[in-house]
XYZ file of C-alpha atoms in Angstrom:
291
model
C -11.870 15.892 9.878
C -15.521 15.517 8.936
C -16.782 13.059 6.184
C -18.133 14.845 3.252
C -19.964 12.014 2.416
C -21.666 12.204 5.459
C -22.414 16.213 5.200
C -23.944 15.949 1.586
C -26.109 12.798 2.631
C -28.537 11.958 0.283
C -26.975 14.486 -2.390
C -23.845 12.107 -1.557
C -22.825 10.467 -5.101
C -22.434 7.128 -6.002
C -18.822 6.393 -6.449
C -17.355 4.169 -9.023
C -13.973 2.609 -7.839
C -12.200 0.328 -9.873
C -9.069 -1.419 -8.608
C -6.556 -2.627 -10.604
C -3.606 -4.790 -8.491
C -6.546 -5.107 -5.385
C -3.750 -7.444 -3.501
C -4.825 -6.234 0.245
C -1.419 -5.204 2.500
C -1.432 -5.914 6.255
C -0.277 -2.085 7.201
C -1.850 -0.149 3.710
C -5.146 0.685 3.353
C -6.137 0.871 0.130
C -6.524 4.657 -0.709
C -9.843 4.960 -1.175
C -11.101 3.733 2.048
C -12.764 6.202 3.151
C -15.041 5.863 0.017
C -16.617 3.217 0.977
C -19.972 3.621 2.828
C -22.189 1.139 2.744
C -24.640 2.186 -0.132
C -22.631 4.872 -1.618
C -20.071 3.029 -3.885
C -19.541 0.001 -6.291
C -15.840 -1.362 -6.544
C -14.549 -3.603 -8.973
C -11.147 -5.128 -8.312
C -8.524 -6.615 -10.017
C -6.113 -9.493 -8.466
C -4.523 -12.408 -10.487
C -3.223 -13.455 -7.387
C -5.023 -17.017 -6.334
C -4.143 -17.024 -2.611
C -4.705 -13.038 -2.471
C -8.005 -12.984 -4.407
C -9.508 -15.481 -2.280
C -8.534 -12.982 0.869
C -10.415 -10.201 -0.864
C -13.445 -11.844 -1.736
C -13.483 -13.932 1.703
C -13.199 -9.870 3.385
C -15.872 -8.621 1.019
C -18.348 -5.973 1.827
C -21.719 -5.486 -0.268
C -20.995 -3.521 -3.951
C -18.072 -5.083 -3.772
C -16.650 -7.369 -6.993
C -13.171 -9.207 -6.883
C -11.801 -10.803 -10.612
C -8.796 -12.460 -11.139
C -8.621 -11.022 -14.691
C -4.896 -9.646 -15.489
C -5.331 -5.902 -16.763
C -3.328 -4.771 -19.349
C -4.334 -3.628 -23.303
C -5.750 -6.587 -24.463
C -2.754 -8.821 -25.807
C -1.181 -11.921 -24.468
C 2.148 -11.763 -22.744
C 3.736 -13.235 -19.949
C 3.367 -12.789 -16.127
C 6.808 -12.670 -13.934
C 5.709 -14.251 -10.494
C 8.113 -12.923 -7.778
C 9.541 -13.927 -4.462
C 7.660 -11.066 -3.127
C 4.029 -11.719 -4.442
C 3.120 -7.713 -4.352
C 6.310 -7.543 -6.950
C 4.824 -9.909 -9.960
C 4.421 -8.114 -12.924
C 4.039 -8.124 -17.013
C 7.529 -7.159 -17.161
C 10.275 -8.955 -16.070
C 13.038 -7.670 -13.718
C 15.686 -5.737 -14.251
C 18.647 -6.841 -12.386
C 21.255 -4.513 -13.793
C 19.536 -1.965 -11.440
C 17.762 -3.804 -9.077
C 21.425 -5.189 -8.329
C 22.605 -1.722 -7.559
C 20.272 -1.610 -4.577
C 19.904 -2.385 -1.398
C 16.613 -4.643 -0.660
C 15.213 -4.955 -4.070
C 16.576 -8.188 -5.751
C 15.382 -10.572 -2.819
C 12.050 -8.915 -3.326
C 11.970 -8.416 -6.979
C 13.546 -11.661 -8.147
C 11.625 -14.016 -10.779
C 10.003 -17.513 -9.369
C 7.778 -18.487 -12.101
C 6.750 -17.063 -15.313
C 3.496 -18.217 -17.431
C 1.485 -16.344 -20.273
C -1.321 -14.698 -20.074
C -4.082 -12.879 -21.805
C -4.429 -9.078 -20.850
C -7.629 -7.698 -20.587
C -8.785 -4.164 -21.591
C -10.946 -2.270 -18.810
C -13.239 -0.692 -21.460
C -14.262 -3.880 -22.415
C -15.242 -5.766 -19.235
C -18.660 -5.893 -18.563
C -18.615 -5.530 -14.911
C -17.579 -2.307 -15.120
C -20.600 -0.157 -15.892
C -18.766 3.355 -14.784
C -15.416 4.532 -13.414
C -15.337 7.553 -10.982
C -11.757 6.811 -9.448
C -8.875 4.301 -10.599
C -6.646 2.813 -8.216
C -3.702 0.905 -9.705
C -0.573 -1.129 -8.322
C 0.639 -2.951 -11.563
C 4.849 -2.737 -11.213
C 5.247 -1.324 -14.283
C 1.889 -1.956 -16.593
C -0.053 1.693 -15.576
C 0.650 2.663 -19.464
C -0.911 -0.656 -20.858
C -3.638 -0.266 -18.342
C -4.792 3.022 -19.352
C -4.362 2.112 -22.653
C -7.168 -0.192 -22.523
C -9.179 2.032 -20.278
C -9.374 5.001 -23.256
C -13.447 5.364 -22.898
C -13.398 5.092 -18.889
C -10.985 7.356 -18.250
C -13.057 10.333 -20.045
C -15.568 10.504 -17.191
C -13.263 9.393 -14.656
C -12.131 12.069 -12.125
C -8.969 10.717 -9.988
C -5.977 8.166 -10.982
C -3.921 6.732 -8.364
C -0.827 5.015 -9.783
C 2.152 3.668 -8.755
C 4.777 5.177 -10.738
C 8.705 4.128 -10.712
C 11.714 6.814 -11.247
C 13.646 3.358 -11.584
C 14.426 1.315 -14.209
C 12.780 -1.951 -12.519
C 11.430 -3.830 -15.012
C 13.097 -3.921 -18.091
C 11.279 -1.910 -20.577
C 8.748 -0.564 -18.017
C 7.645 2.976 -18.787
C 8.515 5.661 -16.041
C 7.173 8.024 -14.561
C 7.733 10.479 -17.667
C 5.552 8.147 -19.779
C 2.400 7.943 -16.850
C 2.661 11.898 -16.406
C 2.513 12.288 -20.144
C 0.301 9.760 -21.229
C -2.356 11.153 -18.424
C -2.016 14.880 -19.094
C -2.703 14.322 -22.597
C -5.806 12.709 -21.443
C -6.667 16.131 -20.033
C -4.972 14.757 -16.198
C -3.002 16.990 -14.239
C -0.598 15.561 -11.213
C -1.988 16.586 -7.953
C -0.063 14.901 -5.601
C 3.543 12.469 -5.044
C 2.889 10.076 -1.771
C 4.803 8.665 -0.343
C 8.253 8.132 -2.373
C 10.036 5.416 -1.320
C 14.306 5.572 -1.295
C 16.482 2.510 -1.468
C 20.043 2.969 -0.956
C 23.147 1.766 -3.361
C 25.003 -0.950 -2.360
C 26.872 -1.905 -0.220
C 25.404 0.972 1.830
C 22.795 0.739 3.917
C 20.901 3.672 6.324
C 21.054 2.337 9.955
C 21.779 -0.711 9.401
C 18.465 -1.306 7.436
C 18.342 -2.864 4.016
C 15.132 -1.402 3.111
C 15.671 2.319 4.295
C 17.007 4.573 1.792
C 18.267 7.954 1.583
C 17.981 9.888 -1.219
C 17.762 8.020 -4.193
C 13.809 7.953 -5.092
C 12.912 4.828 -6.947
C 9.078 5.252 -6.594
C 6.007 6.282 -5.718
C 2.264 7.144 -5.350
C 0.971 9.694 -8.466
C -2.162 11.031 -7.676
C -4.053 12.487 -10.802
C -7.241 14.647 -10.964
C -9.010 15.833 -14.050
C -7.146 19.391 -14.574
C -8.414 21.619 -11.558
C -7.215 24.982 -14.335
C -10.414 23.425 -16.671
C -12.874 22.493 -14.407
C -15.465 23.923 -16.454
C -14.929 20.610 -18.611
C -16.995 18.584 -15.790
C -20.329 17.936 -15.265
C -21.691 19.673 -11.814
C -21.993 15.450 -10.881
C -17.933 15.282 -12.144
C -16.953 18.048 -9.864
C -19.266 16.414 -6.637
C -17.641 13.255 -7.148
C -13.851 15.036 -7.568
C -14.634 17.176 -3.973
C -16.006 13.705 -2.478
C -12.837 11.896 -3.820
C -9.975 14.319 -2.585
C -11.123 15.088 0.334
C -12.073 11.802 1.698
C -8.753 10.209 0.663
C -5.834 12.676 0.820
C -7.042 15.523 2.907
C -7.335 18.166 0.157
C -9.786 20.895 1.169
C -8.509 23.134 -0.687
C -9.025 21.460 -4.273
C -12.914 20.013 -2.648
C -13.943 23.781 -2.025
C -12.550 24.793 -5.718
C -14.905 21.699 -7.351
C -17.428 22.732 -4.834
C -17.525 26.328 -5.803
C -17.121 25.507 -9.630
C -20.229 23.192 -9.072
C -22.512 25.925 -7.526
C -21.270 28.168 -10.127
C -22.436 25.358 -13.170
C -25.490 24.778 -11.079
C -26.231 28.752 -10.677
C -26.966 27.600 -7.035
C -25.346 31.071 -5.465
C -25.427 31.594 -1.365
C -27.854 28.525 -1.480
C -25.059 26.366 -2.741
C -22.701 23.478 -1.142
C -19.430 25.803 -1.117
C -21.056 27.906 1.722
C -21.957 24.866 3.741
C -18.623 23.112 3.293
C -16.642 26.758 4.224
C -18.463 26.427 7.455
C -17.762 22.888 8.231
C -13.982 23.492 7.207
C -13.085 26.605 8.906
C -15.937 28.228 10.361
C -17.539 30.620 8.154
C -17.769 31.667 4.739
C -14.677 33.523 2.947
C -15.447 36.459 0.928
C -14.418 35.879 -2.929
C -12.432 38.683 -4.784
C -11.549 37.159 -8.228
C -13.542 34.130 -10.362
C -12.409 30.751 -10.224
């Protein structure tokens, strides 16, 4: 499919990615790939990691900023270091459930613990703007967007992690991301992929880390709520159509923003809904109710 990025050129925003968790996986991508073309974005990421931070920054591109800050709300606490380094978290595990599992506890199992001071997004100085938040925290998203109250009014799309499992002990679930971002005037867009672990002894052809159908996680995407789009700015609703439809595919909800845009921007026939029609399927729909 074609770039948006590339069809809006110099009318292309800015994007403002900040990446909480940054920790770079051999077969992953991080989710917002797509985003960045050289000129059009400025990333700030997050990795506490020593051996993985020094990967980022060593893989740097221009606009891009790699701290080893641990994100959180802004209180000291302790970080559980865990046989599998993508794993560590503010929380510690949960081995009453992780137990239960198939391939969790030799993943999930503490190796070192030290404290730490947590620091709030809204108050780091590299961060001058946040357009899209990527985070992979195992079990912190709440006390990440806690701390990130001022950013996340502009911002426009939250990818989280979110467990259906209890983990951690303590963590919040799913239930406490989904509310804790709709009342922030979020609505869920999109569950990719879930990953399914299987209950011991059991395992699904012979493979520890293939489930069937008991979800313990997955990827939350959240966009600013597409039923109150009149709420964004005409730049908010670019940046939204740039940010869904370079990174999951969604056409459908980029032509919406697009259309809300030229509607804000009384740009009419002239607009960037009629162009991007033609690029998607060809020619431009007739519209028979307001959106």
């Amino acid at each position: 499919m074609f770039s948006l990025i590339d069809m809006l050129g110099k009318l292309a925003p800015t994007m403002n990615i900040v990446d909480v968790g940054a920790m770079a996986l051999a077969d992953e991508p991080a989710p917002y790939h797509n985003l960045l073309k050289p000129g059009k974005f400025r990333l700030v990421g997050f990795e506490p990691g020593a051996a993985a931070l020094a990967e980022l920054r060593q893989t740097a591109k221009p606009g891009m900023t790699f701290l080893p800050h641990v994100v959180g709300a802004g209180k000291p606490g302790a970080f559980y270091e865990c046989a599998a380094p993508m794993c560590s978290s503010l929380f510690a595990p949960n081995p009453a459930v992780l137990n239960l599992f198939q391939g969790l506890p030799e993943l999930i199992s503490t190796v070192g613990t030290s404290p730490t001071e947590t620091r709030r997004l809204d108050d780091l100085p590299e961060i001058t703007a946040m357009d899209v938040l990527k985070i992979d925290v195992q079990g912190a998203e709440v006390a990440v967007f806690s701390g990130a109250e001022r950013l996340l009014r502009d911002c426009v799309l939250v990818h989280t992690e979110v467990n259906f499992a209890e983990m951690y002990k303590n963590q919040p679930l799913f239930a406490d991301v989904d509310a804790f971002l709709r009342a922030r005037g979020f609505a869920l867009h999109h569950l990719s992929p879930c990953h399914t672990r299987c209950f011991y002894p059991i395992s699904a052809n012979g493979n520890s880390y293939q489930g069937l159908t008991q979800t313990q996680w997955a990827d939350a995407i959240y966009v600013k709520d597409y039923a109150r789009l009149e709420r964004l700015s005409p730049e908010q609703l670019l940046k939204l159509a740039v940010a869904v439809h370079e990174c999951y595919g969604s056409f459908d909800l980029a032509q919406l923003a697009l259309r809300r845009r030229d509607k804000l921007t009384k740009a009419g026939s002239s607009g960037l809904w009629p162009v991007y029609m033609k690029r998607l399927i060809g020619s431009v729909p007739a519209i028979d109710k307001d959106a």
